[in-house]
XYZ file of C-alpha atoms in Angstrom:
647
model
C 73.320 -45.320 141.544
C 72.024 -42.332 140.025
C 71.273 -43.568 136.890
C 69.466 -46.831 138.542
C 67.301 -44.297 140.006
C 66.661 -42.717 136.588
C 65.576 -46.472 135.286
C 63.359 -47.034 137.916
C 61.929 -43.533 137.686
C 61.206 -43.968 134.319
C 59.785 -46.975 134.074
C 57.356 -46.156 136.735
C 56.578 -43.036 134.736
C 55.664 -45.013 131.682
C 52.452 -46.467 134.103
C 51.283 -43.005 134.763
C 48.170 -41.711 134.143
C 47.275 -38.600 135.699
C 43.567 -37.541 135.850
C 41.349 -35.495 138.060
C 37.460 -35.662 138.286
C 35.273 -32.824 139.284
C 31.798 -34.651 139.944
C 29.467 -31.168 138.948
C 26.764 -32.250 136.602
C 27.957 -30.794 133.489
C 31.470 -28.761 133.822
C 34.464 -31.612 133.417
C 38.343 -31.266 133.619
C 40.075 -30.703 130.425
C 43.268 -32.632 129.985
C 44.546 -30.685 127.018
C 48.332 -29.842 128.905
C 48.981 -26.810 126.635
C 45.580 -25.455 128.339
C 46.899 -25.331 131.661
C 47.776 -22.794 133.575
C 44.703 -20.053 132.095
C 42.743 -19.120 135.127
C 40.551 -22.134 134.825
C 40.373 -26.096 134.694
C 36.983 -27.005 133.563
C 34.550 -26.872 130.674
C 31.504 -28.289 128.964
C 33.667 -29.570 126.184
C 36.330 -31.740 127.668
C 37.630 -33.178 124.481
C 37.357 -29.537 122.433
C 34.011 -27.796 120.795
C 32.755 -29.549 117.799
C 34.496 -28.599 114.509
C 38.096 -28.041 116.078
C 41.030 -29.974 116.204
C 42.858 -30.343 119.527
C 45.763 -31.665 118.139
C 45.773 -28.682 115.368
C 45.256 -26.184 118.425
C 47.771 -27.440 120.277
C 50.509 -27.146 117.592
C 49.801 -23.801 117.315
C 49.759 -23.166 121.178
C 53.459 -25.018 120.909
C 54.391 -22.473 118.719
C 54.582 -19.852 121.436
C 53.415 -17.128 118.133
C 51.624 -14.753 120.844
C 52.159 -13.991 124.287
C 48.088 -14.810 124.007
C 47.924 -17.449 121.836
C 47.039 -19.877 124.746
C 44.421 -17.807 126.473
C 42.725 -17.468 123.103
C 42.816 -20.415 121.401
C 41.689 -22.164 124.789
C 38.900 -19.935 125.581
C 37.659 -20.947 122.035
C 38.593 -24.668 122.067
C 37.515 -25.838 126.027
C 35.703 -22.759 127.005
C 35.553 -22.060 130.994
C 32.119 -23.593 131.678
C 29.030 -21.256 131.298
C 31.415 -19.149 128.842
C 28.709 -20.332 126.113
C 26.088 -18.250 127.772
C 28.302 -15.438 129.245
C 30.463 -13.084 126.828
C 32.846 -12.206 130.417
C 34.291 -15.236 130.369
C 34.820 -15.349 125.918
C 38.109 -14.161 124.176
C 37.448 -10.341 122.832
C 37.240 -9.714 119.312
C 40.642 -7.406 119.952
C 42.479 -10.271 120.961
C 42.033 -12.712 118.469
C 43.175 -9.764 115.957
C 45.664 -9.606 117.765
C 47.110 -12.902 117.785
C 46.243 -13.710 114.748
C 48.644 -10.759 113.305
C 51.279 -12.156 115.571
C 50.996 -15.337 114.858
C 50.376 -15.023 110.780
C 53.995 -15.396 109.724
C 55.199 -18.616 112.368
C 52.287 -20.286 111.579
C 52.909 -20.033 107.362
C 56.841 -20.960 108.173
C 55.513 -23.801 110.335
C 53.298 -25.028 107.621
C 50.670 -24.638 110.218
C 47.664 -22.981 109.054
C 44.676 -20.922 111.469
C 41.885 -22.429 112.290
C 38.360 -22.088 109.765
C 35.765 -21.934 112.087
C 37.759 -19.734 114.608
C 36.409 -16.066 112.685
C 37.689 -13.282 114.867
C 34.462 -11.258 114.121
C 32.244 -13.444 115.358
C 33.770 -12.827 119.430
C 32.163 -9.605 121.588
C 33.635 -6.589 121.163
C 33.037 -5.487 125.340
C 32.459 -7.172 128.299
C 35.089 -10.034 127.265
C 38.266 -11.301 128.092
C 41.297 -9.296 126.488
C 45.212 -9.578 126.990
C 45.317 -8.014 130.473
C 41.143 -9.175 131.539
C 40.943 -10.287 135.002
C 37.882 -11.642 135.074
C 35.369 -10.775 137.891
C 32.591 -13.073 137.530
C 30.836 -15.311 140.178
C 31.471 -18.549 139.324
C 31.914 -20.772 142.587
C 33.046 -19.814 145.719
C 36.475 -20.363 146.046
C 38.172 -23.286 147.523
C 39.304 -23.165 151.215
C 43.279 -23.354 151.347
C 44.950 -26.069 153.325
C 48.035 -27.164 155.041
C 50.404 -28.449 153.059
C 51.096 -32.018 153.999
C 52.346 -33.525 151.120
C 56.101 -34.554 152.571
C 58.117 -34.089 149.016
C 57.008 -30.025 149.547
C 56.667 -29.560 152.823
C 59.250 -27.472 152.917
C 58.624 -24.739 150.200
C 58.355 -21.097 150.853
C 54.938 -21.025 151.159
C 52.587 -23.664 153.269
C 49.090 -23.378 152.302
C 47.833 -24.925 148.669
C 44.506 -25.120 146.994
C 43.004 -28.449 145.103
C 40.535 -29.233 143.192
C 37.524 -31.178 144.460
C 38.102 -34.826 145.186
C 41.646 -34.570 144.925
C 43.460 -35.270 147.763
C 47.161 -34.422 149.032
C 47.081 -38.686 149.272
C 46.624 -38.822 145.579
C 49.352 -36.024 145.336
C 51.812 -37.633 147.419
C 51.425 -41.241 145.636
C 51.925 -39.491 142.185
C 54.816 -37.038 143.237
C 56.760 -39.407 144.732
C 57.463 -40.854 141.271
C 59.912 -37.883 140.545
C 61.796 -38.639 144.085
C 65.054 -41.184 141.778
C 64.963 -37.951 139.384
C 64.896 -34.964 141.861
C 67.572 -37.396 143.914
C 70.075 -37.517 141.297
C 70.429 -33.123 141.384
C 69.708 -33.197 137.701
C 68.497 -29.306 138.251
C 68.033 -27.538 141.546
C 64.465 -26.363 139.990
C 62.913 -28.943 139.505
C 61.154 -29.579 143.008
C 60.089 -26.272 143.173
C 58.761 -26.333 139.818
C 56.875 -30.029 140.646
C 55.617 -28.756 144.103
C 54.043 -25.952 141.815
C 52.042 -27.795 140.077
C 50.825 -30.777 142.173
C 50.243 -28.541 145.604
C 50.059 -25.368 144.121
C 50.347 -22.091 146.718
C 47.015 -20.978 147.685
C 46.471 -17.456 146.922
C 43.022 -15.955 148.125
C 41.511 -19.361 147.580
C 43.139 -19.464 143.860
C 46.060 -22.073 142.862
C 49.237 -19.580 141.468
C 49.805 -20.901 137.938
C 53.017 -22.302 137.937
C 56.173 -21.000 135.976
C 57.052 -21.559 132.758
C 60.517 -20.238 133.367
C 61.034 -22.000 136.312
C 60.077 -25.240 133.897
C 62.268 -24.343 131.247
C 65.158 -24.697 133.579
C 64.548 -27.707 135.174
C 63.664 -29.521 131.646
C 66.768 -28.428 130.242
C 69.118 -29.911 132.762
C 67.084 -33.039 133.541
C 65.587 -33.129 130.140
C 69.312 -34.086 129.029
C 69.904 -37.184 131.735
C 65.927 -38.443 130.248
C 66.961 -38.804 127.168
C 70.162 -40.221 127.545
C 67.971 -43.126 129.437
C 65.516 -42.928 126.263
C 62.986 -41.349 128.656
C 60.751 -37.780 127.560
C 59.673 -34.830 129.352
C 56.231 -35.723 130.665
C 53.800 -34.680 128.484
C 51.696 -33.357 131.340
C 54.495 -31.113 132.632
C 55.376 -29.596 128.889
C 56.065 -26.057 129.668
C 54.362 -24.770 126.899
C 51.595 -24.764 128.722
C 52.399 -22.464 131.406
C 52.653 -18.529 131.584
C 55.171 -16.286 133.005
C 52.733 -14.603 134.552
C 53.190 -15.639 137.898
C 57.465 -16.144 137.548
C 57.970 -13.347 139.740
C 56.764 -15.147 142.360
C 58.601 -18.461 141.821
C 61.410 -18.939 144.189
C 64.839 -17.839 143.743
C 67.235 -20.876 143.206
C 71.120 -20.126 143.905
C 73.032 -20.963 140.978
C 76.201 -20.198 139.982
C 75.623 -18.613 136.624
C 75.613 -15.581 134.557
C 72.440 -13.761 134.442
C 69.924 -14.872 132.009
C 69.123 -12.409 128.953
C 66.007 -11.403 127.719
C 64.576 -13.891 124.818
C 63.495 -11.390 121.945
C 61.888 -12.131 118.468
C 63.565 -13.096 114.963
C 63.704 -10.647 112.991
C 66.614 -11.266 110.383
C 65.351 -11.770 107.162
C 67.485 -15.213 106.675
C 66.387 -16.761 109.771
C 62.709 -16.440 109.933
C 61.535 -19.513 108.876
C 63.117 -21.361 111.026
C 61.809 -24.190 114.142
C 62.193 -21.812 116.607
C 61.179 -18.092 116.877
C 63.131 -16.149 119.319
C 66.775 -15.712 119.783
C 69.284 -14.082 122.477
C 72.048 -11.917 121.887
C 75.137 -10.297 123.477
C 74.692 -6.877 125.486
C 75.385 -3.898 122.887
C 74.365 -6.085 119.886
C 71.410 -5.690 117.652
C 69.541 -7.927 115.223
C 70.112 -5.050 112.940
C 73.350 -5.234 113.113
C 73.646 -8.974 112.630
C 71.580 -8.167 109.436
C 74.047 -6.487 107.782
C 76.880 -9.093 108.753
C 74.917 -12.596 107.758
C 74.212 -10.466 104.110
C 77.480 -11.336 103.029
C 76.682 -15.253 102.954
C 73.498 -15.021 101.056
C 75.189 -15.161 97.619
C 76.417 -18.830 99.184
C 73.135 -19.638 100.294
C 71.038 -18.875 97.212
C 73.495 -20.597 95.424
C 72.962 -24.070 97.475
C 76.768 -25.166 98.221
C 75.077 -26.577 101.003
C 71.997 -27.019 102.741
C 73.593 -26.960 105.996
C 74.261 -23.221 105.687
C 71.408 -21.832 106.682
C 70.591 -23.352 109.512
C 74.453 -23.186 110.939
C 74.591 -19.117 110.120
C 71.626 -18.731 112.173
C 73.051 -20.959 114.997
C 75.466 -19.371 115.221
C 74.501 -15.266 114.492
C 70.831 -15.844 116.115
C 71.025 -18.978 118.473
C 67.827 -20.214 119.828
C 66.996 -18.991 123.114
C 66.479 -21.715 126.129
C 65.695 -19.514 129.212
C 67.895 -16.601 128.200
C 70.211 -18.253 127.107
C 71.967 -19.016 123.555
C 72.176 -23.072 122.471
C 75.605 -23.518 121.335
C 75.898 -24.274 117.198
C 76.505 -27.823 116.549
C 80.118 -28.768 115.153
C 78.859 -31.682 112.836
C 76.380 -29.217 110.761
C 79.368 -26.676 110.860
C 81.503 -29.599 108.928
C 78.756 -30.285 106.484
C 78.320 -27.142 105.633
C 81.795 -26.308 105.064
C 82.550 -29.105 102.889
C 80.027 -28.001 100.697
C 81.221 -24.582 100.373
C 84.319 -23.972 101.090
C 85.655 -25.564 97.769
C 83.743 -22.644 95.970
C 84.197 -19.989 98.366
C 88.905 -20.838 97.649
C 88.040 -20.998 94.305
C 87.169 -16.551 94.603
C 90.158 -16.303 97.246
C 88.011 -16.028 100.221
C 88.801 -18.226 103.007
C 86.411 -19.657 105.371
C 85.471 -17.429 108.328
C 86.899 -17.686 111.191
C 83.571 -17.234 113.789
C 82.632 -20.100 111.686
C 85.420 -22.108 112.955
C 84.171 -25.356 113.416
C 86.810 -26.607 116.483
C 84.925 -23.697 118.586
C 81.808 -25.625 118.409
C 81.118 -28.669 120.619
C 78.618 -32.103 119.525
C 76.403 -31.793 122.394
C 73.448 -29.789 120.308
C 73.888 -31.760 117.560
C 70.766 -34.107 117.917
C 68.508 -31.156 118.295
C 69.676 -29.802 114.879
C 68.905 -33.704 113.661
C 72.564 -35.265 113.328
C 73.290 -38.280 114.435
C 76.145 -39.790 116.063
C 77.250 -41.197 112.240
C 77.155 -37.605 111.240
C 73.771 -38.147 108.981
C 72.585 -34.540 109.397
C 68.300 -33.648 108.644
C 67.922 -30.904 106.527
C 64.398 -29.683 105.246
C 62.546 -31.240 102.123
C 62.966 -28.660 98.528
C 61.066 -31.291 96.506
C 58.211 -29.774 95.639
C 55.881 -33.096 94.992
C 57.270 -34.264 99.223
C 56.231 -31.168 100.338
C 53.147 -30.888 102.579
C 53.342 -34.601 103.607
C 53.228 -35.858 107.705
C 57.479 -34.887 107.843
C 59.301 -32.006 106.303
C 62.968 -32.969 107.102
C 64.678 -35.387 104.584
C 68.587 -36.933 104.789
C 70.854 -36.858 101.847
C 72.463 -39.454 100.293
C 68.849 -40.711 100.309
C 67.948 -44.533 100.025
C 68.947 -44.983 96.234
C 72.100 -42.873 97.023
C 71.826 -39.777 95.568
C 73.610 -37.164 96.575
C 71.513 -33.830 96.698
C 67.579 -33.452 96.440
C 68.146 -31.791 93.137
C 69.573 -35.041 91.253
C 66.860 -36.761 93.783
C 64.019 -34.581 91.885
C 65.514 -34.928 88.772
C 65.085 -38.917 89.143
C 62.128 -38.923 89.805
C 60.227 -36.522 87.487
C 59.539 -39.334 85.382
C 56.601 -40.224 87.753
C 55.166 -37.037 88.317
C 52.776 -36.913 85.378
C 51.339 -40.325 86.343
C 51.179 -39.171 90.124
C 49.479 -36.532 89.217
C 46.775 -38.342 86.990
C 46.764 -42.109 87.042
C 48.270 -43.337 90.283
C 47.216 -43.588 93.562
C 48.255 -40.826 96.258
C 49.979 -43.758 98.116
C 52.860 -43.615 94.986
C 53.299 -40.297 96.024
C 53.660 -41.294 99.788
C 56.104 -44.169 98.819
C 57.882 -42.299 96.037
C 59.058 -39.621 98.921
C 59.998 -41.839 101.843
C 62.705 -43.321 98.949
C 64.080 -40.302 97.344
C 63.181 -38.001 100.050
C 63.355 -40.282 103.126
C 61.622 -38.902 106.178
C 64.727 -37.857 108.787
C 64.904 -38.315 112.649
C 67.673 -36.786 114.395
C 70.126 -37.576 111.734
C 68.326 -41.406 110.805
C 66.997 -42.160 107.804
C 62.985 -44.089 108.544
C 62.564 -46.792 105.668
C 59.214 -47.545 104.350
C 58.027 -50.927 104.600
C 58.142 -53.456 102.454
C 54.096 -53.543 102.480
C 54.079 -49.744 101.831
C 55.755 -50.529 98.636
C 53.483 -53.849 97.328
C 50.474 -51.330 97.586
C 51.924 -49.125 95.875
C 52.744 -50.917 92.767
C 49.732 -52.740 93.081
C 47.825 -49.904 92.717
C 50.269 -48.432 90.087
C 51.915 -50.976 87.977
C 49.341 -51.789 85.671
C 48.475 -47.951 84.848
C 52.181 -47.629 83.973
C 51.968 -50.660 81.741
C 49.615 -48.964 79.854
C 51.978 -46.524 78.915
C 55.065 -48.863 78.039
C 56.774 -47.978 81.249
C 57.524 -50.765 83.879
C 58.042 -50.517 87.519
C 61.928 -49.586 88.428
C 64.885 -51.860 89.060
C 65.799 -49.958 92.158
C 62.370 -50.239 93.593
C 61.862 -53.597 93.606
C 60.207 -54.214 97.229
C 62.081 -57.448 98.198
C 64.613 -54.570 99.120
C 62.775 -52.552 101.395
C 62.495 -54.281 105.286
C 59.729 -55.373 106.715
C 60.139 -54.487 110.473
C 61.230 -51.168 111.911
C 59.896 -49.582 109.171
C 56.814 -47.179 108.386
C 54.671 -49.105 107.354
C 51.818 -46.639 105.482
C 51.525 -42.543 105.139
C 49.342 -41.450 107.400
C 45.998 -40.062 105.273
C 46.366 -36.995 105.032
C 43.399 -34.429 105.754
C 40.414 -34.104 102.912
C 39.990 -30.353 101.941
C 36.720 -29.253 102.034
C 36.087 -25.672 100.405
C 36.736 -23.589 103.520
C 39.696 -25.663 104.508
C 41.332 -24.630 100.958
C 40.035 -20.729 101.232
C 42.356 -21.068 104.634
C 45.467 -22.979 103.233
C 45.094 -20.328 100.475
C 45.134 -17.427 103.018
C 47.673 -19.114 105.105
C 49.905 -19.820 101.792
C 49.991 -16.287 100.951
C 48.110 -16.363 98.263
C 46.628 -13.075 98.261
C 47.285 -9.366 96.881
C 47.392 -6.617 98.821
C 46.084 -7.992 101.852
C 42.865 -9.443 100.280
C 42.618 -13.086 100.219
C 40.236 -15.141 97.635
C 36.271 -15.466 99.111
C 34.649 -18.972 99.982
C 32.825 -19.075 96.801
C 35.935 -18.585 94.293
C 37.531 -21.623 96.519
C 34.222 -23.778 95.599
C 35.102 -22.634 92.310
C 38.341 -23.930 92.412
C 37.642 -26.707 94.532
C 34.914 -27.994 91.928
C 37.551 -27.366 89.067
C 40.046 -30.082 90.943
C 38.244 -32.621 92.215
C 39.018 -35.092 89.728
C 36.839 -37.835 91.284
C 33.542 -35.644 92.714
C 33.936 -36.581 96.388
C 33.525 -33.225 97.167
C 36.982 -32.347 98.632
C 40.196 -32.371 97.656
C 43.510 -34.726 98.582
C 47.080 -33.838 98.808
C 47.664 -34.101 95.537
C 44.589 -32.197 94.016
C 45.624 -29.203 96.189
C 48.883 -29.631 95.192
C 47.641 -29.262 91.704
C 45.281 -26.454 92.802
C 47.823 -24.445 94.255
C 49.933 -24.677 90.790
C 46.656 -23.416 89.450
C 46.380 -19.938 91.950
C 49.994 -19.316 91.944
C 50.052 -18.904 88.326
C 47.092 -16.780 88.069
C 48.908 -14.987 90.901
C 51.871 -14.101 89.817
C 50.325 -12.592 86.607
C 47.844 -10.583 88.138
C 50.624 -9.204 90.256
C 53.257 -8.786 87.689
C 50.691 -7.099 85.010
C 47.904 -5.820 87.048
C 49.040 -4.839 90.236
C 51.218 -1.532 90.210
C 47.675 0.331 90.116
C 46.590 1.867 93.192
C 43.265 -0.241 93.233
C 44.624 -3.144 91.165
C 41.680 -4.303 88.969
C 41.560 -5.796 85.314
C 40.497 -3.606 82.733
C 38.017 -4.774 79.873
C 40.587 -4.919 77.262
C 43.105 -6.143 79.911
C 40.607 -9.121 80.071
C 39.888 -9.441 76.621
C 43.276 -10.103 75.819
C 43.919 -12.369 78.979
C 40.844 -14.551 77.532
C 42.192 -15.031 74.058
C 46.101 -15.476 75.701
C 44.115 -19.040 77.097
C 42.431 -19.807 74.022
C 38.682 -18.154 75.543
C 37.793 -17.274 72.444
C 34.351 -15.825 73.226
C 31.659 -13.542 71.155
C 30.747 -10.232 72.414
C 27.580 -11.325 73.764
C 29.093 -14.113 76.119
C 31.796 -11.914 76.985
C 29.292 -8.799 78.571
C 27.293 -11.356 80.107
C 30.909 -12.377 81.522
C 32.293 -8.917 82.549
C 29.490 -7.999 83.820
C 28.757 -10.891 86.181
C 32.814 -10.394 87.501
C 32.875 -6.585 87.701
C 32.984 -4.328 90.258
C 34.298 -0.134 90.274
C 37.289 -0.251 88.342
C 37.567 -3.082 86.892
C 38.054 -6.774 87.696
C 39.558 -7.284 91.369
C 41.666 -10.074 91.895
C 39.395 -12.437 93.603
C 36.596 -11.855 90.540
C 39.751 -12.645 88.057
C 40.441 -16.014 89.496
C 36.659 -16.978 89.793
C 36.205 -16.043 86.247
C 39.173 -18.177 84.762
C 38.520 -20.622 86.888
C 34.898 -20.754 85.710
C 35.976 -20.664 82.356
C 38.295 -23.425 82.894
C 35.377 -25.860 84.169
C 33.660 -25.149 81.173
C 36.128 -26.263 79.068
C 37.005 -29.540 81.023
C 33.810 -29.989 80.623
C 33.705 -29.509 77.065
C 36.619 -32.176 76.440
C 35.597 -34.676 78.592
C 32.184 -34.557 76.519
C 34.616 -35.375 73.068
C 36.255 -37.727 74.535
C 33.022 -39.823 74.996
C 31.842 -38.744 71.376
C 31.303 -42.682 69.185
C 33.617 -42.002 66.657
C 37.585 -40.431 66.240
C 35.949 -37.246 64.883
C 37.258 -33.454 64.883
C 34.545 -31.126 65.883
C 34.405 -27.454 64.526
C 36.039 -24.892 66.793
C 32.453 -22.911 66.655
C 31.159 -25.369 68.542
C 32.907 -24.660 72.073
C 32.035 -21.038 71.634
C 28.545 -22.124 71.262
C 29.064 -24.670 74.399
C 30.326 -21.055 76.623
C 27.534 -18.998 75.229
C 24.702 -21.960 75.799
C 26.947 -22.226 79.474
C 27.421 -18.196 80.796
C 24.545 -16.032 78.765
């Protein structure tokens, strides 16, 4: 009976729509969930200010990177209405320093990147909102509080709410009850509490309390379970992401018999930093320091690749994710994997397999959140480095052609990554990946379509013909399904040049703290946009980012130990001739003097002027290669072209 009335529940959820109006001229209801819960629930700008991605802000939001990540990024996003015209009710500059520093590192290991246009100098200073603001400002006069007579919470601890115009406790009641099958079957003694929360919040000096986020977390992780094992989600609207802790202290105290909850804390082991979630809880008396020092005995394993399971079970198990204070057990299925990839080498030095790595002590009831399936097909993330930066990051191995690791994947397919890179479309890219580096869902590999791959060799095949190569044996699409199956990549995002000055930033491409300026990524923009469309694609970044990292990693390695890092002339000189810049004394003063600054040549002047340089030489080439005749021109003549070009 209690799972009929988790059917019925959830197909009634599947109809719901929940809205609410507010009929003021101008000022709207935002429905962005990961925005509720700030102090405020309309704006001017109900689908998000112009220039900003709602989706991209409410990744980051997801992220959980700042205790203030929410009250920033909303403020900026779907500003509380007259916030345009009123600096009290705008994010301070403070703030968005400060989550931007907390947020700098999840967001890079997230492959999520900060917004462009959100420029933390360009917020007040004063007279703002801040981490601890309560803002004082006459707005509208607050709502009268009512008698609760909604009967589903009619008998909470408190019995006056608050709701917003035109909504009625009616409305409420009709779109409450829906929960009734789930709250029946005792899935979680929290969840009422938490529902009556949100739909009749209590009325606190003519202010709705925010609900809990706590008081969320438990109730999704007991009833979350049941959902799923019906194929039902977690309401989007009730993702507790979007709420605070703020107001916990105040939610009501369920009786449960279980140990007290611990105190989530931060990541900070070195090994387990990059990984999909961010904090961790530990046993009293232990430290993450301490931990430290015991996981550094398995990096030699890990850097050697026995398995790619490793990882992710050492931090499992040393630094479990934390789910409301508490640790989520390690899966038993990744523990196997990963010891059948390394214990073999591990016997072969005399060292036996740890015992707190015991894989019997672990149970398979976590295993689909660490993306194994019941067939023991285990996710693990993408090392490829042409699959990287696509829509999925998590890949399953034996992949669809059977090979065994990503490394003899890679080494397959390296034979198409010159022509990726220059002849083919970026859909043979897209294609190439969901085959050798299949896009994984809780342990499942996703085929592509049989159309994904026609388009692909339509668009390819001839090119390669050209070369004397012909289209693979073991791609042939009559093998690849037509249903169930993804059918195309989705396009990925253009680049324009501020986009790629923030991937830069966000990539870590910088030196000492100072990332490259707008107008050395135009540079570099211009230098890799192969067809002139005035931004780049996956693929020319990718290229572009091959480009930096190189000029990078010299700067740092030869230039850097100074204590204001900065080229030298000669240092340049020879750096020039090292890429074949032969140059005359003339063009070369014009050139150091245009890039200079005290000291030398700073890093973001060194990659404008080889990048420059490079252009020019493109250039220079692509003007021989229309020439009417199979001539050689004299090597003077592409001095002359830089002189004619920079002096």
């Amino acid at each position: 009976m209690k799972h009929l009335f988790l059917v019925v529940w959830g197909l009634l959820c599947l109809q719901w729509v929940h809205s609410r109006s507010d009929d003021r001229t101008n000022c709207k209801p935002f429905t962005a969930s990961f925005c509720q819960g700030v102090g405020y629930t309309t704006t001017l700008h109900p689908t998000g200010v112009q220039g900003y991605s709602l989706q991209q802000i409410g990744q980051i939001v997801e992220t959980a990177c700042s205790p203030h990540v929410a009250k920033l990024m909303c403020r900026i996003v779907v500003p509380e209405c007259s916030s345009e015209d009123d600096n009290r009710l705008k994010p301070c500059r403070a703030l968005c320093v400060q989550v931007k520093a907390d947020c700098e590192s999840t967001l890079r290991a997230k492959w999520l990147s900060w917004p462009t246009k959100l420029r933390c100098e360009t917020l007040p200073e004063s007279n703002c909102v801040g981490a601890s603001s309560v803002i004082s400002v006459t707005q509208t006069t607050p709502s009268a509080c009512q008698p609760i007579t909604v009967p589903f919470c009619k008998d909470m601890t408190y019995t006056e709410t608050v709701l917003p115009r035109q909504e009625t406790q009616d409305n409420i009641a009709l779109t409450i009850n829906r929960f009734n099958p789930l709250v029946t079957s005792g899935c979680s003694p929290h969840l009422k509490p938490f529902l009556c929360s949100v739909y009749v919040p209590e009325c606190v000096s003519g202010k709705p309390r925010p609900p809990c986020r706590t008081l969320c977390e438990h109730a999704r992780s007991s009833c979350g379970a049941q959902m799923r094992s019906l194929s039902l989600e977690w309401p989007e609207a009730l993702k507790c992401e979007a709420f605070t802790t703020e107001s916990c202290e105040h939610a009501p105290v369920i009786s449960v018999s279980q140990a007290p909850s611990a105190a989530c804390q931060p990541i900070t082991v070195p090994l387990c930093k990059d990984l999909h979630y961010t904090e961790t809880v530990l046993p009293e008396q232990e430290t993450q320091d301490d931990i430290r020092l015991e996981i550094h005995q398995f990096y030699p394993l890990v850097n050697v690749r026995c398995s790619s399971h490793l990882k992710p079970l050492l931090c499992s198990v040393y630094v479990p994710e934390c789910l409301s204070g508490k640790p989520r057990p390690p899966c038993r299925t990744l523990c196997e994997k990963a010891k059948s990839g390394c214990e073999p080498l591990m016997n072969k030095f005399g060292i036996a397999w740890p015992e707190k790595l015991k894989c019997t002590a672990f149970t398979t009831e976590s295993c689909e959140h660490y993306g194994v399936s019941s067939s023991g097909g285990v996710c693990e993330p993408i090392t490829i480095p042409m699959c990287q930066g696509l829509s999925y990051n998590q890949t399953l191995i034996p992949n669809l052609l059977g090979h065994t690791s990503q490394r003899e994947a890679f080494t397959k397919m390296s034979f198409f990554n010159s022509m990726v890179q220059t002849v083919c479309s970026v859909d043979i890219r897209a294609f190439l990946c969901r085959v050798y580096a299949p896009q994984c869902e809780a342990g499942q590999a996703q085929w592509p379509c049989r159309s994904f791959c026609e388009k692909a060799r339509r668009d390819c095949e001839g090119l390669m013909s050209n070369f004397g190569i012909s289209w693979p044996e073991e791609l042939q699409c009559s093998s690849f399904p037509e249903e169930m199956c993804i059918s195309e990549e989705k396009r990925p995002k253009m680049l324009n040049a501020e986009d790629v000055a923030a991937k830069l930033e966000a990539g870590g491409y910088s030196v000492h703290g100072k990332a490259l300026t707008l107008s050395t990524a135009r540079l570099l923009l211009s230098l890799m946009d192969a067809d002139q469309s005035g931004d780049l694609d996956v693929v020319e970044f990718f290229k572009l980012e091959r480009f930096v990292g190189a000029i990078r990693r010299e700067y740092v390695e030869s230039y850097g130990s100074r204590n204001q890092p900065s080229v030298t002339e000669n240092q340049m000189k020879k750096a020039l001739v090292a890429r074949e810049f032969h140059l005359d004394d003339e063009t070369f003063r014009v050139l150091w003097q245009e890039y200079r600054s005290e000291g030398g040549i700073n890093y973001d002047k060194y990659v404008a002027a080889l990048t420059k340089l490079q252009i020019l030489k493109d250039r220079f080439k692509a003007h021989l290669l229309n020439l009417p005749c199979d001539c050689q021109v004299a090597s003077f003549t592409m001095n002359q072209f830089m002189k004619t070009a920079i002096v």
